[in-house]
Amino acid sequence: MDAQVINEGRHEGGRAPYGYIVVDGGPHPHPRKAADGLQLRILHIDDEAAAIVRRIFTEYLRGYGDHAIAAGLNRDHIPCPSARHPEQNRHRRGDGWIGSTIRSILENPRYTGYAVFGRWTKTEVLLNPDDVSAGHTVRFRRAAPDRVVRSRLPAHPPIVTVRQFTQVQLLRREKTLAGRSRAERHGRHTRHKYLFQGLIRCTACNRKMQSSTTGPHHYYRCAPSSPAKVVTHLHSISVREDHVQGAVDTWLAELETVAVGQSSTGPNRNPATPVAGNTRDLTGLYRDLQLVAFYDYRTEVLEMSLQLPEVDARLHNRTQL
């Protein structure tokens, strides 16, 4: 298969990249398969989707990020790849563009017109390493660069030029080396310290609420990622950090009071009192307790749960903000 791609630029099957469709390209080169009426399958440009691919590359070169491009496509009500071809993406919901979809398009070299094969490798992973009889599951992972092959000559009509594709890859590498990649959000540096960063979720969409600052107050906000979620989701949901902190600290104080009443030798203190002025220590405390909070904007109720180190069970509480 590597030789067919390198020498003939053959399409080796599978789903066509967004912007292309698979069509018949004449009789199959193998005599026996041609005698059976089989056709050679080739990639052909889907004009409407190809225009979106060109827009993605152009906007990225103008300075837009993956998420900004996805947001613009959602605002223009452009169907995402899984919505345009649902028969090829039955495992996806097709409810809108996201940053990872933009990234996969920008990093796909087949848009330059050359056939590329071997970018992903199939591996079998045991379901339970301690029990081989439980079987295995298949996982696809990125192959090593030396395992990827490319055709010597263009194999199908290009959507972007090799120059554009190369400029995009150099720009993405420059952002990654500069530490500005948004692929991993955990532990990123921010101007303000947020107590509950990554710990509060929106009940409407089950997504983590984003931290932001407006004036003197810190907020946790949630905005729909696609037009399909607007039906059950406000344009923007927000809750103030001090309101959340008051509810959490009051609950922790009540738990501490109960623990002290049950044990005469237990520590008699409020968990938040020793570090009331230290945001970093409070954040560490909430994470050590494995705090998780869900905010329901309809009823303005904050549902909290945590795992105390000395209690082998999760504790739950509901508070009206």
Short mmCIF file of C-alpha atoms in Angstrom, two decimals:
data_model
loop_
_atom_site.label_atom_id
_atom_site.label_comp_id
_atom_site.label_asym_id
_atom_site.label_seq_id
_atom_site.Cartn_x
_atom_site.Cartn_y
_atom_site.Cartn_z
CA MET A 1 0.00 0.00 0.00
CA ASP A 2 2.92 2.35 0.69
CA ALA A 3 4.28 1.64 -2.80
CA GLN A 4 0.88 2.32 -4.41
CA VAL A 5 0.69 5.68 -2.68
CA ILE A 6 4.29 6.68 -3.48
CA ASN A 7 4.32 5.56 -7.12
CA GLU A 8 0.69 5.93 -8.20
CA GLY A 9 -0.78 8.37 -5.67
CA ARG A 10 -3.64 5.95 -5.10
CA HIS A 11 -6.42 6.62 -2.62
CA GLU A 12 -6.28 3.65 -0.26
CA GLY A 13 -9.85 3.93 0.97
CA GLY A 14 -11.45 5.35 4.07
CA ARG A 15 -13.41 8.54 4.56
CA ALA A 16 -12.51 11.42 2.28
CA PRO A 17 -11.15 14.56 3.99
CA TYR A 18 -13.63 17.40 4.43
CA GLY A 19 -13.62 19.27 1.12
CA TYR A 20 -13.37 16.13 -1.02
CA ILE A 21 -15.69 13.37 -2.14
CA VAL A 22 -14.81 9.92 -3.46
CA VAL A 23 -15.84 9.23 -7.07
CA ASP A 24 -15.18 6.53 -9.68
CA GLY A 25 -11.97 7.05 -11.62
CA GLY A 26 -12.27 4.47 -14.37
CA PRO A 27 -11.69 0.70 -14.43
CA HIS A 28 -9.59 -0.76 -11.66
CA PRO A 29 -5.93 -1.24 -12.72
CA HIS A 30 -5.97 -4.83 -11.48
CA PRO A 31 -7.22 -6.99 -14.46
CA ARG A 32 -9.25 -9.40 -12.33
CA LYS A 33 -10.95 -6.61 -10.37
CA ALA A 34 -11.59 -4.71 -13.60
CA ALA A 35 -13.20 -7.84 -15.06
CA ASP A 36 -15.54 -7.90 -12.05
CA GLY A 37 -16.62 -4.36 -12.84
CA LEU A 38 -14.81 -2.67 -9.97
CA GLN A 39 -13.85 0.96 -10.38
CA LEU A 40 -10.78 2.81 -9.12
CA ARG A 41 -11.79 5.29 -6.42
CA ILE A 42 -10.27 8.78 -6.51
CA LEU A 43 -10.72 12.06 -4.63
CA HIS A 44 -12.70 14.84 -6.26
CA ILE A 45 -13.21 18.38 -4.94
CA ASP A 46 -16.49 19.22 -3.20
CA ASP A 47 -16.68 22.89 -4.24
CA GLU A 48 -18.87 24.11 -1.38
CA ALA A 49 -16.84 22.41 1.36
CA ALA A 50 -13.53 23.26 -0.36
CA ALA A 51 -14.39 26.96 -0.09
CA ILE A 52 -14.72 26.52 3.68
CA VAL A 53 -11.32 24.80 3.84
CA ARG A 54 -9.73 27.72 2.00
CA ARG A 55 -11.45 30.12 4.39
CA ILE A 56 -10.01 28.22 7.37
CA PHE A 57 -6.47 28.40 6.03
CA THR A 58 -6.83 32.07 5.09
CA GLU A 59 -8.21 33.11 8.48
CA TYR A 60 -5.50 31.21 10.33
CA LEU A 61 -2.79 32.98 8.34
CA ARG A 62 -4.48 36.29 9.24
CA GLY A 63 -3.97 35.54 12.92
CA TYR A 64 -7.18 33.81 13.99
CA GLY A 65 -6.90 30.83 16.34
CA ASP A 66 -8.60 27.45 16.05
CA HIS A 67 -11.43 28.32 18.43
CA ALA A 68 -11.99 31.76 16.87
CA ILE A 69 -12.31 30.19 13.41
CA ALA A 70 -14.75 27.59 14.74
CA ALA A 71 -16.84 30.28 16.42
CA GLY A 72 -17.03 32.24 13.16
CA LEU A 73 -18.19 29.21 11.20
CA ASN A 74 -20.85 28.50 13.83
CA ARG A 75 -22.07 32.11 13.68
CA ASP A 76 -22.44 31.79 9.90
CA HIS A 77 -24.42 28.53 10.40
CA ILE A 78 -22.04 26.49 8.25
CA PRO A 79 -22.53 22.72 8.77
CA CYS A 80 -19.57 20.99 10.35
CA PRO A 81 -18.04 17.91 8.63
CA SER A 82 -20.10 15.41 10.64
CA ALA A 83 -23.30 17.35 9.87
CA ARG A 84 -22.48 17.62 6.14
CA HIS A 85 -21.78 13.88 5.84
CA PRO A 86 -23.69 12.19 8.70
CA GLU A 87 -23.51 8.82 6.95
CA GLN A 88 -19.73 8.87 7.41
CA ASN A 89 -19.83 10.15 10.99
CA ARG A 90 -22.49 8.16 12.81
CA HIS A 91 -20.37 8.30 15.97
CA ARG A 92 -20.53 12.11 16.12
CA ARG A 93 -23.40 14.44 17.02
CA GLY A 94 -22.70 17.02 14.33
CA ASP A 95 -23.79 19.96 16.52
CA GLY A 96 -21.15 22.45 15.41
CA TRP A 97 -17.52 23.29 14.75
CA ILE A 98 -14.94 22.93 17.52
CA GLY A 99 -11.27 23.79 17.76
CA SER A 100 -10.03 20.23 17.31
CA THR A 101 -11.87 19.96 13.97
CA ILE A 102 -10.14 23.11 12.72
CA ARG A 103 -6.80 21.75 13.90
CA SER A 104 -7.25 18.43 12.05
CA ILE A 105 -8.02 20.31 8.82
CA LEU A 106 -5.05 22.63 9.16
CA GLU A 107 -2.69 19.71 9.80
CA ASN A 108 -3.90 17.47 6.94
CA PRO A 109 -1.32 17.51 4.10
CA ARG A 110 -3.71 15.93 1.60
CA TYR A 111 -5.21 19.36 0.91
CA THR A 112 -2.05 20.16 -1.07
CA GLY A 113 -3.04 17.59 -3.73
CA TYR A 114 -0.53 14.90 -2.74
CA ALA A 115 -1.58 11.47 -1.52
CA VAL A 116 -0.43 10.79 2.06
CA PHE A 117 -0.70 7.47 3.84
CA GLY A 118 0.21 6.09 7.26
CA ARG A 119 -0.41 9.15 9.46
CA TRP A 120 -2.30 6.98 11.95
CA THR A 121 -1.47 3.51 13.19
CA LYS A 122 -3.82 0.94 14.68
CA THR A 123 -2.82 -0.62 17.99
CA GLU A 124 -4.51 -3.19 20.20
CA VAL A 125 -4.73 -2.33 23.89
CA LEU A 126 -5.71 -4.82 26.59
CA LEU A 127 -8.91 -3.94 28.41
CA ASN A 128 -7.40 -5.26 31.64
CA PRO A 129 -3.62 -5.82 31.79
CA ASP A 130 -4.13 -8.17 34.74
CA ASP A 131 -6.69 -10.28 32.87
CA VAL A 132 -5.67 -11.10 29.30
CA SER A 133 -8.84 -13.15 28.76
CA ALA A 134 -10.91 -9.94 29.01
CA GLY A 135 -9.86 -9.12 25.45
CA HIS A 136 -8.59 -5.94 23.85
CA THR A 137 -9.78 -2.80 22.14
CA VAL A 138 -8.45 -0.98 19.07
CA ARG A 139 -6.94 2.49 19.39
CA PHE A 140 -5.65 4.76 16.62
CA ARG A 141 -2.55 6.78 17.40
CA ARG A 142 -0.32 9.10 15.42
CA ALA A 143 2.41 7.23 13.63
CA ALA A 144 6.07 8.19 13.77
CA PRO A 145 7.06 10.71 11.06
CA ASP A 146 9.32 8.17 9.34
CA ARG A 147 6.31 5.86 8.81
CA VAL A 148 4.31 8.43 6.79
CA VAL A 149 4.64 8.24 3.01
CA ARG A 150 3.71 10.78 0.32
CA SER A 151 3.19 10.45 -3.40
CA ARG A 152 5.97 11.67 -5.68
CA LEU A 153 3.53 13.59 -7.89
CA PRO A 154 0.18 15.31 -7.19
CA ALA A 155 -2.56 12.69 -6.99
CA HIS A 156 -5.76 14.77 -6.82
CA PRO A 157 -6.82 18.42 -7.27
CA PRO A 158 -5.37 20.63 -4.50
CA ILE A 159 -7.50 22.90 -2.31
CA VAL A 160 -4.60 24.94 -0.90
CA THR A 161 -1.10 25.46 -2.19
CA VAL A 162 1.97 23.81 -0.72
CA ARG A 163 3.21 27.28 0.23
CA GLN A 164 0.04 28.03 2.24
CA PHE A 165 0.16 24.67 4.00
CA THR A 166 3.84 25.12 4.89
CA GLN A 167 3.23 28.62 6.25
CA VAL A 168 0.45 27.30 8.49
CA GLN A 169 2.63 24.50 9.88
CA LEU A 170 5.50 26.89 10.59
CA LEU A 171 3.14 29.29 12.33
CA ARG A 172 1.64 26.53 14.47
CA ARG A 173 5.09 25.30 15.44
CA GLU A 174 6.15 28.83 16.32
CA LYS A 175 3.13 29.23 18.62
CA THR A 176 3.82 25.90 20.31
CA LEU A 177 7.49 26.70 20.89
CA ALA A 178 6.53 30.10 22.27
CA GLY A 179 4.28 28.44 24.83
CA ARG A 180 1.09 29.91 23.38
CA SER A 181 -0.51 26.62 22.38
CA ARG A 182 -4.04 26.22 23.75
CA ALA A 183 -4.13 22.47 23.27
CA GLU A 184 -3.56 21.96 27.01
CA ARG A 185 -5.33 24.36 29.36
CA HIS A 186 -4.47 22.77 32.70
CA GLY A 187 -2.09 24.85 34.77
CA ARG A 188 -1.95 27.78 32.34
CA HIS A 189 -0.87 31.18 33.62
CA THR A 190 -3.54 33.88 34.01
CA ARG A 191 -3.45 37.48 35.16
CA HIS A 192 -5.85 36.77 38.03
CA LYS A 193 -5.97 33.83 40.42
CA TYR A 194 -9.29 32.01 40.35
CA LEU A 195 -10.30 29.81 43.27
CA PHE A 196 -12.51 27.40 41.33
CA GLN A 197 -10.84 27.31 37.91
CA GLY A 198 -11.86 24.04 36.24
CA LEU A 199 -14.05 22.98 39.20
CA ILE A 200 -17.45 24.45 38.21
CA ARG A 201 -19.62 22.96 35.46
CA CYS A 202 -22.78 24.18 33.78
CA THR A 203 -25.77 21.87 34.17
CA ALA A 204 -27.20 22.98 30.81
CA CYS A 205 -24.31 21.57 28.75
CA ASN A 206 -22.08 19.81 31.32
CA ARG A 207 -19.07 21.88 30.20
CA LYS A 208 -16.53 23.53 32.49
CA MET A 209 -17.34 27.19 33.05
CA GLN A 210 -14.62 29.63 31.96
CA SER A 211 -13.14 32.07 34.45
CA SER A 212 -13.13 35.79 33.67
CA THR A 213 -12.94 39.14 35.42
CA THR A 214 -15.28 42.11 34.99
CA GLY A 215 -14.58 45.14 37.14
CA PRO A 216 -13.74 44.17 40.72
CA HIS A 217 -15.41 40.74 40.60
CA HIS A 218 -14.36 37.34 39.26
CA TYR A 219 -16.95 35.33 37.32
CA TYR A 220 -17.38 31.84 35.89
CA ARG A 221 -19.13 31.93 32.55
CA CYS A 222 -20.49 29.43 30.04
CA ALA A 223 -21.39 30.20 26.43
CA PRO A 224 -22.80 27.67 23.93
CA SER A 225 -20.19 26.15 21.64
CA SER A 226 -22.56 25.79 18.69
CA PRO A 227 -25.96 27.08 17.49
CA ALA A 228 -27.55 23.68 18.19
CA LYS A 229 -27.12 24.20 21.94
CA VAL A 230 -28.76 27.62 22.00
CA VAL A 231 -32.17 25.93 22.22
CA THR A 232 -31.51 24.78 25.80
CA HIS A 233 -28.77 27.22 26.72
CA LEU A 234 -28.69 30.94 27.34
CA HIS A 235 -26.31 33.02 25.27
CA SER A 236 -24.17 33.47 28.38
CA ILE A 237 -24.44 32.01 31.87
CA SER A 238 -22.39 33.48 34.70
CA VAL A 239 -22.00 33.21 38.46
CA ARG A 240 -19.85 35.37 40.73
CA GLU A 241 -16.88 33.76 42.45
CA ASP A 242 -17.55 35.32 45.86
CA HIS A 243 -21.07 33.85 45.87
CA VAL A 244 -19.68 30.41 45.12
CA GLN A 245 -16.94 30.79 47.72
CA GLY A 246 -19.45 31.80 50.38
CA ALA A 247 -21.57 28.73 49.72
CA VAL A 248 -18.58 26.37 49.65
CA ASP A 249 -16.92 27.77 52.78
CA THR A 250 -20.21 27.74 54.73
CA TRP A 251 -20.72 24.10 53.85
CA LEU A 252 -17.15 23.20 54.78
CA ALA A 253 -17.59 24.98 58.12
CA GLU A 254 -20.77 23.00 58.80
CA LEU A 255 -18.97 19.74 58.01
CA GLU A 256 -16.13 20.72 60.34
CA THR A 257 -18.59 21.55 63.14
CA VAL A 258 -20.27 18.16 62.76
CA ALA A 259 -16.88 16.40 62.77
CA VAL A 260 -15.83 18.24 65.94
CA GLY A 261 -19.10 17.35 67.66
CA GLN A 262 -18.59 13.67 66.88
CA SER A 263 -14.97 13.56 68.08
CA SER A 264 -13.68 15.28 71.22
CA THR A 265 -10.10 15.00 69.95
CA GLY A 266 -10.81 16.26 66.45
CA PRO A 267 -9.39 19.56 65.16
CA ASN A 268 -11.67 22.49 66.06
CA ARG A 269 -11.24 24.82 63.13
CA ASN A 270 -12.83 26.02 59.92
CA PRO A 271 -10.92 24.49 56.95
CA ALA A 272 -10.83 27.87 55.19
CA THR A 273 -9.86 29.99 58.21
CA PRO A 274 -6.05 29.47 58.27
CA VAL A 275 -5.69 30.40 54.63
CA ALA A 276 -8.50 32.94 54.25
CA GLY A 277 -6.16 35.49 52.68
CA ASN A 278 -4.16 33.12 50.49
CA THR A 279 -5.83 32.37 47.18
CA ARG A 280 -3.26 29.75 46.17
CA ASP A 281 -3.72 27.79 49.43
CA LEU A 282 -7.50 27.92 49.13
CA THR A 283 -7.32 26.63 45.56
CA GLY A 284 -5.10 23.78 46.72
CA LEU A 285 -7.54 22.99 49.52
CA TYR A 286 -10.50 22.76 47.15
CA ARG A 287 -8.56 20.51 44.79
CA ASP A 288 -7.29 18.29 47.61
CA LEU A 289 -10.89 17.78 48.69
CA GLN A 290 -11.77 16.88 45.06
CA LEU A 291 -14.46 19.56 44.99
CA VAL A 292 -16.85 19.49 42.04
CA ALA A 293 -19.66 22.03 41.63
CA PHE A 294 -22.58 22.21 39.18
CA TYR A 295 -24.41 25.50 38.65
CA ASP A 296 -28.03 25.52 37.43
CA TYR A 297 -28.89 28.96 36.06
CA ARG A 298 -32.63 28.16 35.96
CA THR A 299 -32.95 27.78 39.72
CA GLU A 300 -29.68 29.51 40.73
CA VAL A 301 -28.77 26.40 42.71
CA LEU A 302 -25.17 25.30 43.25
CA GLU A 303 -24.78 21.55 43.74
CA MET A 304 -21.47 20.62 45.37
CA SER A 305 -19.75 17.35 46.12
CA LEU A 306 -16.37 16.54 47.63
CA GLN A 307 -14.29 13.64 48.89
CA LEU A 308 -12.94 14.19 52.41
CA PRO A 309 -9.63 12.39 53.03
CA GLU A 310 -10.95 10.72 56.18
CA VAL A 311 -14.33 9.75 54.68
CA ASP A 312 -14.56 6.95 52.13
CA ALA A 313 -17.59 8.45 50.34
CA ARG A 314 -18.57 11.55 48.43
CA LEU A 315 -20.55 14.20 50.31
CA HIS A 316 -23.18 16.25 48.50
CA ASN A 317 -24.90 19.57 49.17
CA ARG A 318 -27.32 21.89 47.33
CA THR A 319 -27.30 25.62 48.04
CA GLN A 320 -29.42 28.47 46.72
CA LEU A 321 -27.17 31.33 45.65
#
